[in-house]
Amino acid sequence: MRQSFHWSDYLVFVFWLSVYSAIGIYHRYRCQINGYLRRVLRRYKRPDEFRESEAEDLFLSNRQLSLIPVVASLMASFLSAVSLLGTTAESYLSGLQFVCLVFAYFIAFSITSEMYMPVFYKLRLSCAHEYLELRFGKTVRFGASIMFCLQMWVYIALALYAPALALSQVSGLPTWLSIVSTGTVATFYTSLGGIRAVVWTDAIQLTVLTTGLLLIAILGIKQVGGIERLWTVALEGKRLQSFNLDPNPFIRHTVWSLTFGGAGMVMSVFATNQTQIQRYLACRDILTARRAILLNIPFNAVFLAIQLFCGLVVYACFIGCDPLRSGLISRHDQLLPYFVMLIFENTPVIRGLFLSVIFAAALSTVSSGVNSLANVWIEDLIQPWNKIICGRSIRPRTKSLLAVALSAFIGMATVGMAFFFAFLSPRVLQFSFVLFGAIGGPILAVFTLGIFMPCINSKGATVAFVSSVVIGLAMSVGSILNPVHSSNLPLSVENCSTNITILPPSNVTASAPANAWSIYSLSYLYYSLVCFLTATVVGLVVSALSGFNTRTPVSTRLLAKQAVAVYSRMPNWLPPQTFQDHSCGNDGQITPICGAVDRSHHKNTYLVHAVAAYTPDKSRSFCQAVS
């Protein structure tokens, strides 16, 4: 059943798209605009007002971002349309158990702010994967960069496809048109404005998301008969008491898998993912970065609660007539769009606001992914080859133009990839989490080995990373090709009208039972942890066989302070794996480039030591200084 939009719906939607585009234009030409305004107002003109945007400005905003936009951007980058549609459907199908993910937030964000982020920030990197070259060499860095590009490209294409699907199902608007229009707008303001435009549009999009969902929830409560009616219906449908304490790791969702497996999944996003680390590095100081991470605990918890509450509202509205089994929709991910179009049929502006909510969620993820992918392509893939071929680093002006061109290219490539998802599994939310666990897990593992285990050498890290990727991809592909039966709470169709054809329950399949002891039936939330354990065991074994780092001790600048404290208390008879690096100061605001790799030794040996490569020229990147 499809509803049509009112002209006012399109007006609201176009208004917000225009705002996002205007932000991109402003941040591309902000120096010229500010200079013009100062001349009009006859104020003092700064000498850098007409300075063209450089690559560091496009990717790191000259490391001057303040707290508010960073907090909003960190949230919005992960709160995609995939999460919005999938979490609402999860609440409808399984109740409030997904709220246990809040415990994962406490674990993951706390560890990230205190252990991972300080290492990256104090080294003043340009991209996260530079750390891997400093710690393990170019091979590991290149492998992690390739896997990150694959991970983010697929994920942002998925985030682009989800709102297009929602639009096509509720309005009849062609899916291809939705994908192209959304991808074009995101690519436009990201290419022009860089990370400044991305973080400020993220802040506005987060406001639109929160306001829109709250308004839909409040008006939805009124439609279903009030909060007491909602509570009664949810209680009778077992949506409020559906917490599974079974420790079986082969059950899709339990309190334990959401807490501990979810913590691994969240850390693979916020601790070692280039998209989020890029925001930490762009902060004006380390305290701002730490506060931005910790503030995501309450804010993400509140937004998760809002999404789950919307799912309960949808359940109360359709009690006794499940839209999927009654044939009104084709997949549960369409529940929220169908609910809005049906309930607010006579309130056009609300439906337009919902369109803005869906597209705000998509745009925030796509723009962040495109910007970070362009950064990785330049710093990790193009820059090294340019040094080999031309014998020098890319000029700042060329790098700036290349950043814009790459952002545009990646955005258009994402549009093409989005069409592929029309043929994939209906579990949009699970597939996106599987992807982060299968590919993000190995990346998290290799960073963790480097930051916390100084005995792991380059050979151990390389073999560990490859092994972890193989295990992660095997589990991911196997779970898709061999889907597991997922038990949902009961749904009724007894109140449906007689002229509706009732379909069989959607979760009755020929797949294995939910608690089958098979690697493919393992809960997708544990994928990151499995990849981490695999990498740890393999890395330790290979490093032990190759002599650990006894001959090439690791600079303490490349380790978390907690790891340094632990290893400083090791028995004296153990061969030292680290050395104290005092060459860079202790104030946490490091200007020299520390922990560079000395390649003057044997070709397979990486001696980590302190190299004072201080340069006052901010246009030089960390990669350039090391080389």
mmCIF file of N, CA and C in Angstrom, residues 482-488 504-514:
data_model
loop_
_atom_site.group_PDB
_atom_site.id
_atom_site.type_symbol
_atom_site.label_atom_id
_atom_site.label_comp_id
_atom_site.label_asym_id
_atom_site.label_seq_id
_atom_site.Cartn_x
_atom_site.Cartn_y
_atom_site.Cartn_z
ATOM 1 N N ASN A 482 24.322 -19.160 4.743
ATOM 2 C CA ASN A 482 23.646 -20.149 5.583
ATOM 3 C C ASN A 482 22.907 -19.432 6.709
ATOM 4 N N PRO A 483 21.810 -18.764 6.383
ATOM 5 C CA PRO A 483 21.104 -17.971 7.401
ATOM 6 C C PRO A 483 20.566 -18.842 8.524
ATOM 7 N N VAL A 484 20.591 -18.288 9.720
ATOM 8 C CA VAL A 484 20.139 -18.994 10.910
ATOM 9 C C VAL A 484 18.734 -18.551 11.259
ATOM 10 N N HIS A 485 17.917 -19.499 11.661
ATOM 11 C CA HIS A 485 16.559 -19.198 12.103
ATOM 12 C C HIS A 485 16.598 -18.247 13.295
ATOM 13 N N SER A 486 15.882 -17.145 13.192
ATOM 14 C CA SER A 486 15.852 -16.144 14.256
ATOM 15 C C SER A 486 14.462 -16.115 14.877
ATOM 16 N N SER A 487 14.388 -16.409 16.156
ATOM 17 C CA SER A 487 13.104 -16.463 16.851
ATOM 18 C C SER A 487 12.716 -15.074 17.347
ATOM 19 N N ASN A 488 11.576 -14.590 16.860
ATOM 20 C CA ASN A 488 11.055 -13.308 17.304
ATOM 21 C C ASN A 488 9.871 -13.527 18.236
ATOM 22 N N PRO A 504 2.464 -16.610 5.527
ATOM 23 C CA PRO A 504 3.063 -17.384 6.631
ATOM 24 C C PRO A 504 4.091 -16.545 7.367
ATOM 25 N N PRO A 505 4.402 -16.895 8.618
ATOM 26 C CA PRO A 505 5.409 -16.144 9.378
ATOM 27 C C PRO A 505 6.728 -16.068 8.625
ATOM 28 N N SER A 506 7.325 -14.862 8.628
ATOM 29 C CA SER A 506 8.532 -14.627 7.834
ATOM 30 C C SER A 506 9.763 -15.305 8.389
ATOM 31 N N ASN A 507 9.741 -15.692 9.662
ATOM 32 C CA ASN A 507 10.950 -16.274 10.247
ATOM 33 C C ASN A 507 10.953 -17.794 10.211
ATOM 34 N N VAL A 508 10.032 -18.370 9.455
ATOM 35 C CA VAL A 508 10.037 -19.818 9.275
ATOM 36 C C VAL A 508 10.830 -20.127 8.017
ATOM 37 N N THR A 509 12.022 -20.635 8.169
ATOM 38 C CA THR A 509 12.903 -20.931 7.054
ATOM 39 C C THR A 509 13.490 -22.318 7.216
ATOM 40 N N ALA A 510 14.228 -22.726 6.197
ATOM 41 C CA ALA A 510 14.875 -24.039 6.226
ATOM 42 C C ALA A 510 16.280 -23.961 6.802
ATOM 43 N N SER A 511 16.579 -22.877 7.449
ATOM 44 C CA SER A 511 17.916 -22.687 7.993
ATOM 45 C C SER A 511 18.076 -23.437 9.298
ATOM 46 N N ALA A 512 19.305 -23.392 9.812
ATOM 47 C CA ALA A 512 19.616 -24.069 11.062
ATOM 48 C C ALA A 512 18.935 -23.389 12.223
ATOM 49 N N PRO A 513 18.654 -24.137 13.309
ATOM 50 C CA PRO A 513 18.065 -23.498 14.483
ATOM 51 C C PRO A 513 19.006 -22.486 15.092
ATOM 52 N N ALA A 514 18.433 -21.573 15.895
ATOM 53 C CA ALA A 514 19.201 -20.438 16.404
ATOM 54 C C ALA A 514 20.331 -20.862 17.320
#
